[in-house]
PDB file of C-alpha atoms in Angstrom:
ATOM      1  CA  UNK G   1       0.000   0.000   0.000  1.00 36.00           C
ATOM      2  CA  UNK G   2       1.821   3.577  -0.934  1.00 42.00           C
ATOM      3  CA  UNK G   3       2.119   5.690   1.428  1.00 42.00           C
ATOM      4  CA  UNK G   4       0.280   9.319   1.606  1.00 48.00           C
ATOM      5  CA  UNK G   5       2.675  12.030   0.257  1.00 60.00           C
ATOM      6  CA  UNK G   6       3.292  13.937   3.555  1.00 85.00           C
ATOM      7  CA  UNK G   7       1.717  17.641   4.225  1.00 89.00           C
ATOM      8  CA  UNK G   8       4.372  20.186   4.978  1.00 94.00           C
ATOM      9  CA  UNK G   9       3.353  22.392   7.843  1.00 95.00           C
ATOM     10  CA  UNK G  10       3.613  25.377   5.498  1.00 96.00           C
ATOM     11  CA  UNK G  11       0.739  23.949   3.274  1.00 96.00           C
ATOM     12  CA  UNK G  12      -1.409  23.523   6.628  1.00 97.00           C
ATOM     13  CA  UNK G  13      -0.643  27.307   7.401  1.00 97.00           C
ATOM     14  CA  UNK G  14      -1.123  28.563   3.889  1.00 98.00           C
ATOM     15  CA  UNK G  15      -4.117  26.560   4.190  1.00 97.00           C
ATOM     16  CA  UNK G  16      -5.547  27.845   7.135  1.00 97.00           C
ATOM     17  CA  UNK G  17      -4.788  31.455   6.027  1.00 97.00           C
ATOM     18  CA  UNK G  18      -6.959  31.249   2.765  1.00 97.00           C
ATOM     19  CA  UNK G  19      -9.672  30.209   5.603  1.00 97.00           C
ATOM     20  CA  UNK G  20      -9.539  33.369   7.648  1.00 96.00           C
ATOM     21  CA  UNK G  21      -8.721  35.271   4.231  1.00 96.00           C
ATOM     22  CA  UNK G  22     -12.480  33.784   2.829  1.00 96.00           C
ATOM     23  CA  UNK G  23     -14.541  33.114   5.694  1.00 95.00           C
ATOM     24  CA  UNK G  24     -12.631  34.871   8.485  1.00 92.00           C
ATOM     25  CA  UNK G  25     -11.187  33.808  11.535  1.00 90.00           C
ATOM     26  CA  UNK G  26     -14.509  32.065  13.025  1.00 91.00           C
ATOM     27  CA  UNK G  27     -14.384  29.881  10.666  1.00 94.00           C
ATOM     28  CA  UNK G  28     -11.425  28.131  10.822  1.00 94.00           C
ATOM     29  CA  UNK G  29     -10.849  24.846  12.258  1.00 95.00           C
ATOM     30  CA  UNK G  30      -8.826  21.967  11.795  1.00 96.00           C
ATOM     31  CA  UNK G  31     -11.311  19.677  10.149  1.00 96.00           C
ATOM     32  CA  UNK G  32     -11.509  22.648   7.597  1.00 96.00           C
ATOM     33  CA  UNK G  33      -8.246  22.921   7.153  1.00 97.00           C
ATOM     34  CA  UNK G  34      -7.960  19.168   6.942  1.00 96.00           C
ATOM     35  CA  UNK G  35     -10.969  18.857   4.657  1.00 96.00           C
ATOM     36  CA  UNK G  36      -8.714  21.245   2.109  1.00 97.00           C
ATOM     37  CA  UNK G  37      -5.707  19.057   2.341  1.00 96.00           C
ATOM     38  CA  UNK G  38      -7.288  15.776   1.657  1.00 95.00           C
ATOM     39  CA  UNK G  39      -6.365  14.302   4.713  1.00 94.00           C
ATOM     40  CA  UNK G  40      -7.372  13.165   8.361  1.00 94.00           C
ATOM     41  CA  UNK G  41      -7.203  15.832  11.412  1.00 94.00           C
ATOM     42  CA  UNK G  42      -4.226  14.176  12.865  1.00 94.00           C
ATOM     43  CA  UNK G  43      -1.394  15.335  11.172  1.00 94.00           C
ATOM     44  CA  UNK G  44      -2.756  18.814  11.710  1.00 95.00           C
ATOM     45  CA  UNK G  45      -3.385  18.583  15.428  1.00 94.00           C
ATOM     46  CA  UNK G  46       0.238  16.395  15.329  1.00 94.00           C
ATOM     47  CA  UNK G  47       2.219  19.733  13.718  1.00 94.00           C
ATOM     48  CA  UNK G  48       0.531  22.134  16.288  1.00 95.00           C
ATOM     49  CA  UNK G  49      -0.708  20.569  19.319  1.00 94.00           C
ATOM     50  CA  UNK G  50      -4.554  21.105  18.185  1.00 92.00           C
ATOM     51  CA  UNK G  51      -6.544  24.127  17.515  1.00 92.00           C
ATOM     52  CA  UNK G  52      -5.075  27.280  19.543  1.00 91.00           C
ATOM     53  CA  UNK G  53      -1.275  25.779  18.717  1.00 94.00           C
ATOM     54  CA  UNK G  54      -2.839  26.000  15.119  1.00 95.00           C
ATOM     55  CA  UNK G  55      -3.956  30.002  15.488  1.00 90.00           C
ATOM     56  CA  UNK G  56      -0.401  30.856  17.194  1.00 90.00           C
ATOM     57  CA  UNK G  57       1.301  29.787  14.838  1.00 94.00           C
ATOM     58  CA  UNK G  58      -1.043  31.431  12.081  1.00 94.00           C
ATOM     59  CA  UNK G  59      -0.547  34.830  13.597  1.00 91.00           C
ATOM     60  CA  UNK G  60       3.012  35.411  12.611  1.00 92.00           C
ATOM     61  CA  UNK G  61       2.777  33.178   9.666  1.00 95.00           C
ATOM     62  CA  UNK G  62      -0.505  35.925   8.087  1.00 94.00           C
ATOM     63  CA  UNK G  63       1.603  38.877   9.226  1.00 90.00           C
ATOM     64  CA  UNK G  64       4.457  37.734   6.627  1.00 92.00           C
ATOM     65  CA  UNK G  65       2.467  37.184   3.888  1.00 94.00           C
ATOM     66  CA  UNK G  66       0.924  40.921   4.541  1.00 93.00           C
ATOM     67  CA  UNK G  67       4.396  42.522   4.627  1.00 90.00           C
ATOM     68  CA  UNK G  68       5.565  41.001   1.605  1.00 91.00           C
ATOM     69  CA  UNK G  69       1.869  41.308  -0.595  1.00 92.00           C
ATOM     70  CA  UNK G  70       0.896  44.896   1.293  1.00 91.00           C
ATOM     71  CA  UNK G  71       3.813  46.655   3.056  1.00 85.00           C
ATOM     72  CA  UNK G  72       6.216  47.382  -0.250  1.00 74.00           C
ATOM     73  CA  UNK G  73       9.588  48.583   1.572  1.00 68.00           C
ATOM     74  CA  UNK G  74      11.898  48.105  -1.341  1.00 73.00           C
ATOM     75  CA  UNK G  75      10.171  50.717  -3.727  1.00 76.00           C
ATOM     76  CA  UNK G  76      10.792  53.169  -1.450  1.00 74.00           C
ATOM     77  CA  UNK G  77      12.858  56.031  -1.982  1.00 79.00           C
ATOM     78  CA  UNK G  78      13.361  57.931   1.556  1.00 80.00           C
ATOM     79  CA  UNK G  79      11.512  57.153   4.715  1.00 82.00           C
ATOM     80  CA  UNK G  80       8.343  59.705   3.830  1.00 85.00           C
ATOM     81  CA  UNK G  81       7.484  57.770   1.113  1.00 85.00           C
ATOM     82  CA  UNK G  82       7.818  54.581   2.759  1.00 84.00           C
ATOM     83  CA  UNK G  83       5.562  55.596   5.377  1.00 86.00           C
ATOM     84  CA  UNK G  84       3.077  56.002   2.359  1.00 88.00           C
ATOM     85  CA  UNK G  85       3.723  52.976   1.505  1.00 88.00           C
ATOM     86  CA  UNK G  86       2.412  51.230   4.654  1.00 89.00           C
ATOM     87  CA  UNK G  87      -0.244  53.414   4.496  1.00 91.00           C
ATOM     88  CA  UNK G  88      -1.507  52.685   1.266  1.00 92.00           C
ATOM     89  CA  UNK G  89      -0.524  48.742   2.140  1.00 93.00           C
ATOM     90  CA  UNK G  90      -3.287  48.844   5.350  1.00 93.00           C
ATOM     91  CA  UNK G  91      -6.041  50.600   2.877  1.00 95.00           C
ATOM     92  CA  UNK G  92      -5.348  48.037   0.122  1.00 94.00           C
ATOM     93  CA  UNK G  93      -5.199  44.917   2.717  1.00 95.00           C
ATOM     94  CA  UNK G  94      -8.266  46.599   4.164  1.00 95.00           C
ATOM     95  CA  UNK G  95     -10.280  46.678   0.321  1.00 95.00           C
ATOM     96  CA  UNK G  96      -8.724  43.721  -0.991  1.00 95.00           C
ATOM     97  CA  UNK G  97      -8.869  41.166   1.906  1.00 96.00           C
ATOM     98  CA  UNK G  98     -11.428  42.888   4.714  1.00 96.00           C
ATOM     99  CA  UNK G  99     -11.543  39.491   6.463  1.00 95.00           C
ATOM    100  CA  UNK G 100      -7.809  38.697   6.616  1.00 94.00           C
ATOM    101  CA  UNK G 101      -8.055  42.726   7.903  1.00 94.00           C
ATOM    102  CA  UNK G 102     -10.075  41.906  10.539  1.00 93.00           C
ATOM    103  CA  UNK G 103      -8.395  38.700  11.619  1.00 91.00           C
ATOM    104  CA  UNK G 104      -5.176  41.080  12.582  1.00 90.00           C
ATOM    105  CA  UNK G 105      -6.263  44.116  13.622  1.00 88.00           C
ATOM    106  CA  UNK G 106      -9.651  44.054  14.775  1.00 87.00           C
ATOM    107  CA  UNK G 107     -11.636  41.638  17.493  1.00 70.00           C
ATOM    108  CA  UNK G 108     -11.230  39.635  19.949  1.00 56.00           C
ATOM    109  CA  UNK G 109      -7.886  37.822  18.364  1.00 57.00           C
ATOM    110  CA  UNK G 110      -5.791  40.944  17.802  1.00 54.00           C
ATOM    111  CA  UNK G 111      -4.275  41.353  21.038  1.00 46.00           C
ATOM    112  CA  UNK G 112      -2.229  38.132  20.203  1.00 45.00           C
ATOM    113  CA  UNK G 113      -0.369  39.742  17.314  1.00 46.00           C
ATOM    114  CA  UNK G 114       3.392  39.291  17.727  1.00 44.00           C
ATOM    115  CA  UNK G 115       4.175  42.369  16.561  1.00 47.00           C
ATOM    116  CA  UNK G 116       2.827  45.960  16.954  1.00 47.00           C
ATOM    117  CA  UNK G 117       3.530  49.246  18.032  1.00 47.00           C
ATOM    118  CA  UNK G 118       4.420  51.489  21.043  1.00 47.00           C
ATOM    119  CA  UNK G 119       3.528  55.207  21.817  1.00 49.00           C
ATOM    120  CA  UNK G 120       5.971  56.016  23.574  1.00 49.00           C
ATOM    121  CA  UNK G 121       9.094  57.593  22.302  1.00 46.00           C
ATOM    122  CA  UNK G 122      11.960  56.694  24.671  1.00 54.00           C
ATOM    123  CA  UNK G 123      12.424  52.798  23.076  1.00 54.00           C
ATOM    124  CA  UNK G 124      11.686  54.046  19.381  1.00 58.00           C
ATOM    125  CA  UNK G 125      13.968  57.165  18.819  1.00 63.00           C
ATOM    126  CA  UNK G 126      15.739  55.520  16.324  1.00 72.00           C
ATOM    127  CA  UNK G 127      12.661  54.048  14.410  1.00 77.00           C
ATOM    128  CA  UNK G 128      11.582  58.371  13.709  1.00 88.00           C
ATOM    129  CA  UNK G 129      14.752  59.606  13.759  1.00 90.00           C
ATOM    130  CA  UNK G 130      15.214  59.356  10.276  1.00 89.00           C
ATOM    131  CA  UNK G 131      11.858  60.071   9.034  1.00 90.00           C
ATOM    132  CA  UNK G 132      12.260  63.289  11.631  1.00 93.00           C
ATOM    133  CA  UNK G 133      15.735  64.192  10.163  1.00 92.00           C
ATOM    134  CA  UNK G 134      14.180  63.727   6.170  1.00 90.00           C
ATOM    135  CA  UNK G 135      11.374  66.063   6.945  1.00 93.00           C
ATOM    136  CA  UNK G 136      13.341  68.688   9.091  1.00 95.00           C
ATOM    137  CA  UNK G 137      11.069  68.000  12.179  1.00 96.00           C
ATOM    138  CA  UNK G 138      12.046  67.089  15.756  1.00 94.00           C
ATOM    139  CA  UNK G 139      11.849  63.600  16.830  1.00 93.00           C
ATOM    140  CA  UNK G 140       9.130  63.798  19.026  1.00 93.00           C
ATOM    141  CA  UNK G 141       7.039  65.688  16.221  1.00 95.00           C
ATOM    142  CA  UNK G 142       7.943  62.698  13.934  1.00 93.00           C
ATOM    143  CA  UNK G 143       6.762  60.062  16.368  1.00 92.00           C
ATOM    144  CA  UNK G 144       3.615  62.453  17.035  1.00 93.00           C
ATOM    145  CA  UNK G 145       2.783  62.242  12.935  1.00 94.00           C
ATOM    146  CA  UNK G 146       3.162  58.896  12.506  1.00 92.00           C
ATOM    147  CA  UNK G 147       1.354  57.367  15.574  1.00 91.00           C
ATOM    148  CA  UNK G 148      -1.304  60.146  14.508  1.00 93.00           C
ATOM    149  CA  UNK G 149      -1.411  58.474  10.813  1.00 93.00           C
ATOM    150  CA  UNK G 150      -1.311  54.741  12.066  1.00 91.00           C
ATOM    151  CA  UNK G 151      -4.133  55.439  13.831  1.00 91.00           C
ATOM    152  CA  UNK G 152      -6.392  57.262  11.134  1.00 94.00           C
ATOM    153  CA  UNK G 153      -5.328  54.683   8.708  1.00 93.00           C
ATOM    154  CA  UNK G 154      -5.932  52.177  10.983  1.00 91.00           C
ATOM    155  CA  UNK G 155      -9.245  53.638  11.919  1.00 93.00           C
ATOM    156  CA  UNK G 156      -9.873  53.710   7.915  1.00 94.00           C
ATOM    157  CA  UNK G 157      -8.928  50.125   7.424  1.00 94.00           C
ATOM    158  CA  UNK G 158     -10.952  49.301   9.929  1.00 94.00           C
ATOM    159  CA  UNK G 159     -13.877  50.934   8.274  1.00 95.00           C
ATOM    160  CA  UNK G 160     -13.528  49.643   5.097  1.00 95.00           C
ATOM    161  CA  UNK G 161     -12.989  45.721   6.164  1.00 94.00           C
ATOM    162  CA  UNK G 162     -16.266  46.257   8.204  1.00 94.00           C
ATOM    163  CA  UNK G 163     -17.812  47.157   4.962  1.00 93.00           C
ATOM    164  CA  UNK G 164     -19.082  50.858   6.434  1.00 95.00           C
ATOM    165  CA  UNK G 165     -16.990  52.689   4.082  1.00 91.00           C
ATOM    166  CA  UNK G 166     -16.848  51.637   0.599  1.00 90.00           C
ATOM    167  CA  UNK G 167     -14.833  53.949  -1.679  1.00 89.00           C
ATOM    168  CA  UNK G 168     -12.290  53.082  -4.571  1.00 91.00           C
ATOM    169  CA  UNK G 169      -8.701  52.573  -3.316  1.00 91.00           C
ATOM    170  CA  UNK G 170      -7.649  55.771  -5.523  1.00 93.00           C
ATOM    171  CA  UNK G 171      -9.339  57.977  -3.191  1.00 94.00           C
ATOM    172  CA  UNK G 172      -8.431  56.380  -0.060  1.00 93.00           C
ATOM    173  CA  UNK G 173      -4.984  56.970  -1.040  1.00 93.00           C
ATOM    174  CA  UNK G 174      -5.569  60.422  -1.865  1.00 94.00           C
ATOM    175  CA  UNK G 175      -7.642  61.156   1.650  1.00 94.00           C
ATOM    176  CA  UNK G 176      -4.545  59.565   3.749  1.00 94.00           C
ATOM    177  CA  UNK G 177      -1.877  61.208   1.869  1.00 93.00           C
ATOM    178  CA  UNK G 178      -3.725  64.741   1.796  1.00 95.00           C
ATOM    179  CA  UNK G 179      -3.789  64.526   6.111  1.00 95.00           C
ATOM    180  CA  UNK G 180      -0.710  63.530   6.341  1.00 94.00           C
ATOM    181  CA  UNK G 181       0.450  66.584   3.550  1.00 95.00           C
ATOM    182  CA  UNK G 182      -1.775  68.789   6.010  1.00 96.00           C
ATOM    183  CA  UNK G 183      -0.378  67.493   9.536  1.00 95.00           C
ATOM    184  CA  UNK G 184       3.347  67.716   8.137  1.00 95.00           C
ATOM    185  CA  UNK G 185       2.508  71.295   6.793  1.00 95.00           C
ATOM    186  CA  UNK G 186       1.215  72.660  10.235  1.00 95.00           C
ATOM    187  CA  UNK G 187       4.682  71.362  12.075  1.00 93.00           C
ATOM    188  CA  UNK G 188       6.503  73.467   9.088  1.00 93.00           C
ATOM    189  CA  UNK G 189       7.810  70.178   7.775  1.00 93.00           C
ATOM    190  CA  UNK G 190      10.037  70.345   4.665  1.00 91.00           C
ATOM    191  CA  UNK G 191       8.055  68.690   2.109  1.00 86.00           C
TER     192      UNK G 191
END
């Protein structure tokens, strides 16, 4: 009798991802995901210990894929316009895949995310310092914009994936890059 080919743990995690990504997070499971793969449940609860080993291990594993589909560093010329970037990355996450959206930054679930981001300015002067020094701004004024713009864009995304705003990515772009344009202006930023 031949043996079943064996399921790499990366095709159980890219599994369960298109899960969230279609019928959010509720709705995974690992008879779903097992049910995709055209196998049994216990290889899947073998690899991660059963269902909340499963979403641990999905939370870093979803944050990847956004950062390399949504959060395009390396066509970025300076740090202003890499900001942008990761602006327009949430708003297009937000439009394209609202559920995926939600699964990371909205809910319940979301305060398991292995990464994230501090207000505070003492452990991130170096993480503004450059966007501060590009833009002719002190530090604190740099950390000020972009925790001010993480949180509107955020607060945008968050719209969109909950289907209460529904506009064309074009002019989502425009609205976020038009309050940032403003904020920098009022702090006499060098544009």
């Amino acid at each position: 009798m031949p043996s079943s080919p064996k399921i790499k743990k990366e095709d159980m995690l890219k599994t369960a991802l298109d899960i969230v990504m279609e019928s959010g997070y509720s709705a995974l499971n690992i008879k779903e995901v097992a049910k995709r793969l055209g196998c049994s449940t216990a290889p899947i609860s073998w690899q991660f210990g059963g269902m909340d080993g499963l979403r641990t291990e999905l939370i870093p594993f979803a944050e990847q894929y956004v950062e390399e589909e949504y959060y395009r560093r390396k066509e970025a010329v300076d740090e202003l316009s890499a900001f942008e970037l990761r602006g327009r990355g949430t708003i297009e996450l937000a439009l394209d895949k609202p559920m995926l959206f939600q699964f990371l930054y909205m809910g319940d679930r979301s305060q398991l995310l292995s990464a994230g981001f501090q207000l505070n300015t003492e452990n991130n002067t170096g993480i503004y310092k450059p966007l501060a020094d590009r833009l002719g701004i002190t530090v604190s004024q740099a950390t000020d914009f972009s925790m001010t713009m993480i949180i509107y864009t955020h607060g945008i995304g968050s719209l969109i994936a909950s289907g209460i705003v529904k506009d064309t990515k074009e002019n989502m772009f425009q609205m976020i890059h038009n309050t940032g344009i403003t904020y920098l202006k009022g702090l006499g930023a060098k544009l």
